[in-house]
Amino acid sequence: MKKITIAIDGHSSCGKSTMAKDLAREVGYVYVDTGAMYRSVTLYALRNNLFNEDGSVKTAELEKEMPNIKISFKFNAEAGRPDTYLNGECVEKEIRSLEVSNHVSPIAAVPFVRSAMVAQQQQMGKDKGVVMDGRDIGTTVFPDAELKIFVTASAQVRAQRRFDELKAKGMPADFDDILKNVEERDYIDSHREVSPLRKADDAIELDNSNMTILEQKKWLLDHFMKCSEQ
Ligand code: DC
């Protein structure tokens, strides 16, 4: 069986990371959550007052700070997946808050942020054997990935999933706020100038609105087997 690169792209909260994480664990690949990297930069920007009153980014200040933002992942055996670290601090919980979700799109649209993150992601996946999830993995980070999946689901279904996730973690959640955030992020992610969210021509599309996690898992594993046996 040859080692391959798996790119999983799609809208926010459509279950990409659950699928990607499960597959990586099952087949012994490294899992990289690229959204966590943009979220970590956002957390840093929030903590260091790098947003203007209107929510736009203080780009000149952020550019100066980029060398001070170090993002890494460490495998958490208990959770069965990597935790995200920002300058040595585990920020796995903080980066999932609604405040970070509400500020991440403008950060992810900044060209120098994207080029820094893409360079790190290419480095992390250079030896293949990686499952990477995000928005531009199949189009920009690994355009030659052997298996590309584009996942989608309706905005209502995705907002409900994020609501359930936050509730389960005991974090504050309001369904209407979450739905608004999902819709706004869809719009910004697909309309930004640099690497907008779009399906790569050779990606396989999966609408999982009416699928269980188990069904998705099997679907993805079947594609992985076919692809890595070729
Ligand atoms: O997957 P997520 O919701 O954790 O992603 C957070 C934000 O980061 C999302 O608004 C889009 C952005 N993102 C991106 O622009 N490119 C990626 N490869 C991953 C995420």
PDB file of C-alpha atoms and ligand atoms in Angstrom:
ATOM      1  CA  MET A   1       0.000   0.000   0.000  1.00  0.00           C
ATOM      2  CA  LYS A   2       1.519   3.334  -0.954  1.00  0.00           C
ATOM      3  CA  LYS A   3       1.552   6.344   1.406  1.00  0.00           C
ATOM      4  CA  ILE A   4      -0.671   9.117   0.090  1.00  0.00           C
ATOM      5  CA  THR A   5      -1.748  12.682   0.900  1.00  0.00           C
ATOM      6  CA  ILE A   6      -5.403  13.207   1.754  1.00  0.00           C
ATOM      7  CA  ALA A   7      -6.920  16.687   1.406  1.00  0.00           C
ATOM      8  CA  ILE A   8     -10.319  17.256   3.021  1.00  0.00           C
ATOM      9  CA  ASP A   9     -11.848  20.643   2.266  1.00  0.00           C
ATOM     10  CA  GLY A  10     -15.296  22.099   2.745  1.00  0.00           C
ATOM     11  CA  HIS A  11     -17.546  24.527   4.588  1.00  0.00           C
ATOM     12  CA  SER A  12     -17.232  25.259   8.290  1.00  0.00           C
ATOM     13  CA  SER A  13     -18.784  22.828  10.768  1.00  0.00           C
ATOM     14  CA  CYS A  14     -19.591  20.183   8.172  1.00  0.00           C
ATOM     15  CA  GLY A  15     -17.854  17.385  10.063  1.00  0.00           C
ATOM     16  CA  LYS A  16     -14.606  17.486   8.072  1.00  0.00           C
ATOM     17  CA  SER A  17     -12.396  17.306  11.108  1.00  0.00           C
ATOM     18  CA  THR A  18     -14.280  14.370  12.652  1.00  0.00           C
ATOM     19  CA  MET A  19     -13.920  12.431   9.392  1.00  0.00           C
ATOM     20  CA  ALA A  20     -10.301  13.434   8.927  1.00  0.00           C
ATOM     21  CA  LYS A  21      -9.344  12.641  12.524  1.00  0.00           C
ATOM     22  CA  ASP A  22     -11.054   9.241  12.483  1.00  0.00           C
ATOM     23  CA  LEU A  23      -9.435   8.254   9.213  1.00  0.00           C
ATOM     24  CA  ALA A  24      -5.966   9.350  10.357  1.00  0.00           C
ATOM     25  CA  ARG A  25      -6.304   7.290  13.525  1.00  0.00           C
ATOM     26  CA  GLU A  26      -7.629   4.264  11.668  1.00  0.00           C
ATOM     27  CA  VAL A  27      -4.865   4.178   9.049  1.00  0.00           C
ATOM     28  CA  GLY A  28      -2.002   5.527  11.207  1.00  0.00           C
ATOM     29  CA  TYR A  29      -1.592   8.836   9.359  1.00  0.00           C
ATOM     30  CA  VAL A  30      -0.807  12.260  10.845  1.00  0.00           C
ATOM     31  CA  TYR A  31      -3.838  14.549  11.158  1.00  0.00           C
ATOM     32  CA  VAL A  32      -3.461  18.296  10.635  1.00  0.00           C
ATOM     33  CA  ASP A  33      -6.364  20.655  11.425  1.00  0.00           C
ATOM     34  CA  THR A  34      -5.433  23.763   9.426  1.00  0.00           C
ATOM     35  CA  GLY A  35      -8.466  25.711  10.712  1.00  0.00           C
ATOM     36  CA  ALA A  36      -6.896  25.419  14.181  1.00  0.00           C
ATOM     37  CA  MET A  37      -3.855  27.272  12.842  1.00  0.00           C
ATOM     38  CA  TYR A  38      -5.935  30.235  11.575  1.00  0.00           C
ATOM     39  CA  ARG A  39      -7.869  30.133  14.853  1.00  0.00           C
ATOM     40  CA  SER A  40      -4.622  30.307  16.840  1.00  0.00           C
ATOM     41  CA  VAL A  41      -3.461  33.385  14.920  1.00  0.00           C
ATOM     42  CA  THR A  42      -6.901  34.892  15.653  1.00  0.00           C
ATOM     43  CA  LEU A  43      -6.590  34.150  19.380  1.00  0.00           C
ATOM     44  CA  TYR A  44      -3.169  35.796  19.387  1.00  0.00           C
ATOM     45  CA  ALA A  45      -4.611  38.838  17.577  1.00  0.00           C
ATOM     46  CA  LEU A  46      -7.507  39.103  20.065  1.00  0.00           C
ATOM     47  CA  ARG A  47      -5.154  38.872  23.034  1.00  0.00           C
ATOM     48  CA  ASN A  48      -2.819  41.491  21.587  1.00  0.00           C
ATOM     49  CA  ASN A  49      -5.405  44.048  20.493  1.00  0.00           C
ATOM     50  CA  LEU A  50      -4.769  43.531  16.774  1.00  0.00           C
ATOM     51  CA  PHE A  51      -8.367  44.173  15.661  1.00  0.00           C
ATOM     52  CA  ASN A  52      -9.884  47.559  14.891  1.00  0.00           C
ATOM     53  CA  GLU A  53     -13.244  48.579  16.407  1.00  0.00           C
ATOM     54  CA  ASP A  54     -15.045  47.529  13.198  1.00  0.00           C
ATOM     55  CA  GLY A  55     -13.588  43.998  13.371  1.00  0.00           C
ATOM     56  CA  SER A  56     -11.011  44.518  10.633  1.00  0.00           C
ATOM     57  CA  VAL A  57      -7.419  43.430  11.225  1.00  0.00           C
ATOM     58  CA  LYS A  58      -4.588  45.835  12.107  1.00  0.00           C
ATOM     59  CA  THR A  59      -2.533  44.271   9.332  1.00  0.00           C
ATOM     60  CA  ALA A  60       0.702  46.268   9.733  1.00  0.00           C
ATOM     61  CA  GLU A  61       0.870  45.424  13.455  1.00  0.00           C
ATOM     62  CA  LEU A  62      -0.019  41.788  12.830  1.00  0.00           C
ATOM     63  CA  GLU A  63       2.660  41.466  10.169  1.00  0.00           C
ATOM     64  CA  LYS A  64       5.263  42.639  12.683  1.00  0.00           C
ATOM     65  CA  GLU A  65       3.977  40.077  15.198  1.00  0.00           C
ATOM     66  CA  MET A  66       4.022  37.077  12.817  1.00  0.00           C
ATOM     67  CA  PRO A  67       7.535  35.917  13.858  1.00  0.00           C
ATOM     68  CA  ASN A  68       6.241  35.767  17.477  1.00  0.00           C
ATOM     69  CA  ILE A  69       3.374  33.416  16.614  1.00  0.00           C
ATOM     70  CA  LYS A  70       4.467  29.789  16.843  1.00  0.00           C
ATOM     71  CA  ILE A  71       1.838  27.129  16.276  1.00  0.00           C
ATOM     72  CA  SER A  72       2.429  23.451  16.904  1.00  0.00           C
ATOM     73  CA  PHE A  73       0.492  20.238  17.503  1.00  0.00           C
ATOM     74  CA  LYS A  74       1.069  17.580  20.148  1.00  0.00           C
ATOM     75  CA  PHE A  75      -0.742  14.266  20.107  1.00  0.00           C
ATOM     76  CA  ASN A  76      -3.164  13.876  23.021  1.00  0.00           C
ATOM     77  CA  ALA A  77      -3.480  10.144  23.645  1.00  0.00           C
ATOM     78  CA  GLU A  78      -6.591  10.556  25.792  1.00  0.00           C
ATOM     79  CA  ALA A  79      -8.487  12.529  23.136  1.00  0.00           C
ATOM     80  CA  GLY A  80      -6.963  10.434  20.341  1.00  0.00           C
ATOM     81  CA  ARG A  81      -6.020  13.520  18.352  1.00  0.00           C
ATOM     82  CA  PRO A  82      -3.491  16.340  18.352  1.00  0.00           C
ATOM     83  CA  ASP A  83      -3.966  19.400  20.571  1.00  0.00           C
ATOM     84  CA  THR A  84      -3.098  22.840  19.234  1.00  0.00           C
ATOM     85  CA  TYR A  85      -0.380  24.889  20.962  1.00  0.00           C
ATOM     86  CA  LEU A  86       0.207  28.608  20.604  1.00  0.00           C
ATOM     87  CA  ASN A  87       3.677  29.610  21.766  1.00  0.00           C
ATOM     88  CA  GLY A  88       3.858  26.520  23.951  1.00  0.00           C
ATOM     89  CA  GLU A  89       0.394  26.959  25.545  1.00  0.00           C
ATOM     90  CA  CYS A  90      -2.370  24.436  24.827  1.00  0.00           C
ATOM     91  CA  VAL A  91      -5.176  26.528  23.312  1.00  0.00           C
ATOM     92  CA  GLU A  92      -7.427  23.720  22.080  1.00  0.00           C
ATOM     93  CA  LYS A  93     -10.434  24.986  24.054  1.00  0.00           C
ATOM     94  CA  GLU A  94      -9.900  28.759  23.609  1.00  0.00           C
ATOM     95  CA  ILE A  95      -9.653  28.571  19.814  1.00  0.00           C
ATOM     96  CA  ARG A  96     -13.134  26.953  19.576  1.00  0.00           C
ATOM     97  CA  SER A  97     -14.941  29.846  21.325  1.00  0.00           C
ATOM     98  CA  LEU A  98     -17.541  31.915  19.463  1.00  0.00           C
ATOM     99  CA  GLU A  99     -15.348  34.999  19.921  1.00  0.00           C
ATOM    100  CA  VAL A 100     -12.551  33.357  17.940  1.00  0.00           C
ATOM    101  CA  SER A 101     -15.071  31.988  15.388  1.00  0.00           C
ATOM    102  CA  ASN A 102     -16.440  35.500  14.913  1.00  0.00           C
ATOM    103  CA  HIS A 103     -12.996  36.971  14.195  1.00  0.00           C
ATOM    104  CA  VAL A 104     -11.262  34.212  12.256  1.00  0.00           C
ATOM    105  CA  SER A 105     -12.477  34.941   8.704  1.00  0.00           C
ATOM    106  CA  PRO A 106     -10.780  38.357   8.345  1.00  0.00           C
ATOM    107  CA  ILE A 107      -7.556  36.831   9.720  1.00  0.00           C
ATOM    108  CA  ALA A 108      -7.760  33.936   7.232  1.00  0.00           C
ATOM    109  CA  ALA A 109      -8.168  36.453   4.406  1.00  0.00           C
ATOM    110  CA  VAL A 110      -4.854  38.231   5.112  1.00  0.00           C
ATOM    111  CA  PRO A 111      -2.348  37.192   2.384  1.00  0.00           C
ATOM    112  CA  PHE A 112       0.787  37.089   4.599  1.00  0.00           C
ATOM    113  CA  VAL A 113      -1.058  35.001   7.196  1.00  0.00           C
ATOM    114  CA  ARG A 114      -2.099  32.531   4.490  1.00  0.00           C
ATOM    115  CA  SER A 115       1.356  32.244   2.971  1.00  0.00           C
ATOM    116  CA  ALA A 116       2.925  31.617   6.403  1.00  0.00           C
ATOM    117  CA  MET A 117       0.323  28.940   7.255  1.00  0.00           C
ATOM    118  CA  VAL A 118       0.519  27.262   3.827  1.00  0.00           C
ATOM    119  CA  ALA A 119       4.336  27.023   4.074  1.00  0.00           C
ATOM    120  CA  GLN A 120       4.038  25.336   7.503  1.00  0.00           C
ATOM    121  CA  GLN A 121       1.351  22.965   6.236  1.00  0.00           C
ATOM    122  CA  GLN A 122       3.435  21.938   3.220  1.00  0.00           C
ATOM    123  CA  GLN A 123       6.325  21.231   5.565  1.00  0.00           C
ATOM    124  CA  MET A 124       4.107  19.110   7.855  1.00  0.00           C
ATOM    125  CA  GLY A 125       2.896  17.024   4.904  1.00  0.00           C
ATOM    126  CA  LYS A 126       6.089  16.732   2.907  1.00  0.00           C
ATOM    127  CA  ASP A 127       6.565  13.007   3.687  1.00  0.00           C
ATOM    128  CA  LYS A 128       2.937  12.109   2.810  1.00  0.00           C
ATOM    129  CA  GLY A 129       0.948   9.874   5.165  1.00  0.00           C
ATOM    130  CA  VAL A 130      -1.078  12.896   6.211  1.00  0.00           C
ATOM    131  CA  VAL A 131      -4.762  13.773   6.416  1.00  0.00           C
ATOM    132  CA  MET A 132      -5.132  17.553   6.293  1.00  0.00           C
ATOM    133  CA  ASP A 133      -8.432  19.375   6.593  1.00  0.00           C
ATOM    134  CA  GLY A 134      -9.197  22.979   5.679  1.00  0.00           C
ATOM    135  CA  ARG A 135     -10.472  25.092   2.825  1.00  0.00           C
ATOM    136  CA  ASP A 136      -7.602  25.231   0.329  1.00  0.00           C
ATOM    137  CA  ILE A 137      -5.748  21.967   0.879  1.00  0.00           C
ATOM    138  CA  GLY A 138      -6.717  20.372  -2.443  1.00  0.00           C
ATOM    139  CA  THR A 139      -6.439  23.627  -4.392  1.00  0.00           C
ATOM    140  CA  THR A 140      -3.378  25.373  -2.911  1.00  0.00           C
ATOM    141  CA  VAL A 141      -1.522  23.456  -0.191  1.00  0.00           C
ATOM    142  CA  PHE A 142      -1.404  20.043  -1.895  1.00  0.00           C
ATOM    143  CA  PRO A 143      -2.770  20.395  -5.426  1.00  0.00           C
ATOM    144  CA  ASP A 144      -1.200  16.986  -6.209  1.00  0.00           C
ATOM    145  CA  ALA A 145      -2.849  15.149  -3.296  1.00  0.00           C
ATOM    146  CA  GLU A 146      -3.838  11.636  -4.344  1.00  0.00           C
ATOM    147  CA  LEU A 147      -7.221  11.810  -2.569  1.00  0.00           C
ATOM    148  CA  LYS A 148      -9.243  15.026  -2.401  1.00  0.00           C
ATOM    149  CA  ILE A 149     -12.629  15.248  -0.719  1.00  0.00           C
ATOM    150  CA  PHE A 150     -14.930  18.280  -0.717  1.00  0.00           C
ATOM    151  CA  VAL A 151     -17.458  18.053   2.125  1.00  0.00           C
ATOM    152  CA  THR A 152     -20.626  20.034   2.429  1.00  0.00           C
ATOM    153  CA  ALA A 153     -23.938  20.086   4.359  1.00  0.00           C
ATOM    154  CA  SER A 154     -26.778  22.610   4.727  1.00  0.00           C
ATOM    155  CA  ALA A 155     -26.112  25.686   6.933  1.00  0.00           C
ATOM    156  CA  GLN A 156     -28.918  24.630   9.349  1.00  0.00           C
ATOM    157  CA  VAL A 157     -27.435  21.169   9.850  1.00  0.00           C
ATOM    158  CA  ARG A 158     -23.959  22.612  10.375  1.00  0.00           C
ATOM    159  CA  ALA A 159     -25.168  25.222  12.899  1.00  0.00           C
ATOM    160  CA  GLN A 160     -26.993  22.489  14.836  1.00  0.00           C
ATOM    161  CA  ARG A 161     -23.817  20.385  14.948  1.00  0.00           C
ATOM    162  CA  ARG A 162     -21.736  23.269  16.279  1.00  0.00           C
ATOM    163  CA  PHE A 163     -24.478  24.129  18.822  1.00  0.00           C
ATOM    164  CA  ASP A 164     -24.492  20.514  20.087  1.00  0.00           C
ATOM    165  CA  GLU A 165     -20.695  20.479  20.235  1.00  0.00           C
ATOM    166  CA  LEU A 166     -20.492  23.668  22.343  1.00  0.00           C
ATOM    167  CA  LYS A 167     -23.314  22.495  24.649  1.00  0.00           C
ATOM    168  CA  ALA A 168     -21.592  19.153  25.159  1.00  0.00           C
ATOM    169  CA  LYS A 169     -18.449  21.004  26.215  1.00  0.00           C
ATOM    170  CA  GLY A 170     -20.482  23.171  28.612  1.00  0.00           C
ATOM    171  CA  MET A 171     -19.716  26.323  26.600  1.00  0.00           C
ATOM    172  CA  PRO A 172     -22.305  29.099  26.019  1.00  0.00           C
ATOM    173  CA  ALA A 173     -24.244  28.691  22.771  1.00  0.00           C
ATOM    174  CA  ASP A 174     -27.153  30.394  21.017  1.00  0.00           C
ATOM    175  CA  PHE A 175     -28.450  28.642  17.885  1.00  0.00           C
ATOM    176  CA  ASP A 176     -29.341  31.834  15.953  1.00  0.00           C
ATOM    177  CA  ASP A 177     -25.942  33.409  16.651  1.00  0.00           C
ATOM    178  CA  ILE A 178     -24.221  30.253  15.492  1.00  0.00           C
ATOM    179  CA  LEU A 179     -26.300  30.020  12.294  1.00  0.00           C
ATOM    180  CA  LYS A 180     -25.472  33.657  11.521  1.00  0.00           C
ATOM    181  CA  ASN A 181     -21.774  32.954  12.109  1.00  0.00           C
ATOM    182  CA  VAL A 182     -21.867  29.863   9.845  1.00  0.00           C
ATOM    183  CA  GLU A 183     -23.553  31.834   7.030  1.00  0.00           C
ATOM    184  CA  GLU A 184     -21.221  34.807   7.364  1.00  0.00           C
ATOM    185  CA  ARG A 185     -18.132  32.611   7.338  1.00  0.00           C
ATOM    186  CA  ASP A 186     -19.397  30.711   4.264  1.00  0.00           C
ATOM    187  CA  TYR A 187     -19.744  34.019   2.473  1.00  0.00           C
ATOM    188  CA  ILE A 188     -16.345  35.441   3.477  1.00  0.00           C
ATOM    189  CA  ASP A 189     -14.515  32.128   2.950  1.00  0.00           C
ATOM    190  CA  SER A 190     -15.876  31.729  -0.585  1.00  0.00           C
ATOM    191  CA  HIS A 191     -15.504  35.369  -1.636  1.00  0.00           C
ATOM    192  CA  ARG A 192     -12.055  36.311  -0.330  1.00  0.00           C
ATOM    193  CA  GLU A 193      -9.384  37.146  -2.889  1.00  0.00           C
ATOM    194  CA  VAL A 194      -6.667  34.736  -1.743  1.00  0.00           C
ATOM    195  CA  SER A 195      -7.447  31.006  -1.944  1.00  0.00           C
ATOM    196  CA  PRO A 196     -11.247  31.261  -1.708  1.00  0.00           C
ATOM    197  CA  LEU A 197     -13.054  28.110  -0.663  1.00  0.00           C
ATOM    198  CA  ARG A 198     -13.844  26.130  -3.797  1.00  0.00           C
ATOM    199  CA  LYS A 199     -13.950  22.512  -4.814  1.00  0.00           C
ATOM    200  CA  ALA A 200     -10.821  21.371  -6.672  1.00  0.00           C
ATOM    201  CA  ASP A 201     -11.765  20.019 -10.115  1.00  0.00           C
ATOM    202  CA  ASP A 202     -10.528  16.553  -9.174  1.00  0.00           C
ATOM    203  CA  ALA A 203     -12.101  16.445  -5.689  1.00  0.00           C
ATOM    204  CA  ILE A 204     -14.895  14.014  -4.813  1.00  0.00           C
ATOM    205  CA  GLU A 205     -17.918  15.830  -3.370  1.00  0.00           C
ATOM    206  CA  LEU A 206     -19.681  14.540  -0.266  1.00  0.00           C
ATOM    207  CA  ASP A 207     -22.926  16.095   1.033  1.00  0.00           C
ATOM    208  CA  ASN A 208     -23.247  14.592   4.498  1.00  0.00           C
ATOM    209  CA  SER A 209     -26.440  16.426   5.637  1.00  0.00           C
ATOM    210  CA  ASN A 210     -28.225  13.099   6.006  1.00  0.00           C
ATOM    211  CA  MET A 211     -25.375  10.789   6.870  1.00  0.00           C
ATOM    212  CA  THR A 212     -24.338   9.407  10.232  1.00  0.00           C
ATOM    213  CA  ILE A 213     -20.726   9.696  11.395  1.00  0.00           C
ATOM    214  CA  LEU A 214     -20.382   5.930  10.925  1.00  0.00           C
ATOM    215  CA  GLU A 215     -21.628   6.105   7.315  1.00  0.00           C
ATOM    216  CA  GLN A 216     -19.156   8.898   6.523  1.00  0.00           C
ATOM    217  CA  LYS A 217     -16.354   6.982   8.115  1.00  0.00           C
ATOM    218  CA  LYS A 218     -17.016   3.940   5.938  1.00  0.00           C
ATOM    219  CA  TRP A 219     -17.405   6.086   2.803  1.00  0.00           C
ATOM    220  CA  LEU A 220     -14.036   7.741   3.401  1.00  0.00           C
ATOM    221  CA  LEU A 221     -12.242   4.526   4.298  1.00  0.00           C
ATOM    222  CA  ASP A 222     -13.493   2.909   1.056  1.00  0.00           C
ATOM    223  CA  HIS A 223     -12.091   5.818  -0.973  1.00  0.00           C
ATOM    224  CA  PHE A 224      -8.823   5.700   0.951  1.00  0.00           C
ATOM    225  CA  MET A 225      -8.421   1.952   0.273  1.00  0.00           C
ATOM    226  CA  LYS A 226      -9.132   2.371  -3.442  1.00  0.00           C
ATOM    227  CA  CYS A 227      -6.731   5.270  -3.735  1.00  0.00           C
ATOM    228  CA  SER A 228      -3.806   3.862  -1.774  1.00  0.00           C
ATOM    229  CA  GLU A 229      -3.972   0.510  -3.564  1.00  0.00           C
ATOM    230  CA  GLN A 230      -3.644   2.064  -7.025  1.00  0.00           C
TER     231      GLN A 230
HETATM  232  O1   DC B   1     -12.383  24.704   9.939  1.00  0.00           O
HETATM  233  P1   DC B   1     -12.534  25.848  10.930  1.00  0.00           P
HETATM  234  O2   DC B   1     -13.964  26.304  11.108  1.00  0.00           O
HETATM  235  O3   DC B   1     -11.873  25.569  12.232  1.00  0.00           O
HETATM  236  O4   DC B   1     -11.752  27.062  10.249  1.00  0.00           O
HETATM  237  C1   DC B   1     -11.649  28.313  10.859  1.00  0.00           C
HETATM  238  C2   DC B   1     -11.557  29.415   9.822  1.00  0.00           C
HETATM  239  O5   DC B   1     -10.291  29.351   9.164  1.00  0.00           O
HETATM  240  C3   DC B   1     -12.623  29.398   8.736  1.00  0.00           C
HETATM  241  O6   DC B   1     -13.400  30.579   8.808  1.00  0.00           O
HETATM  242  C4   DC B   1     -11.878  29.384   7.434  1.00  0.00           C
HETATM  243  C5   DC B   1     -10.443  29.480   7.776  1.00  0.00           C
HETATM  244  N1   DC B   1      -9.621  28.469   7.112  1.00  0.00           N
HETATM  245  C6   DC B   1      -9.028  28.790   5.935  1.00  0.00           C
HETATM  246  O7   DC B   1      -9.248  29.885   5.424  1.00  0.00           O
HETATM  247  N2   DC B   1      -8.200  27.913   5.321  1.00  0.00           N
HETATM  248  C7   DC B   1      -7.971  26.715   5.857  1.00  0.00           C
HETATM  249  N3   DC B   1      -7.148  25.864   5.235  1.00  0.00           N
HETATM  250  C8   DC B   1      -8.599  26.347   7.059  1.00  0.00           C
HETATM  251  C9   DC B   1      -9.448  27.249   7.665  1.00  0.00           C
END
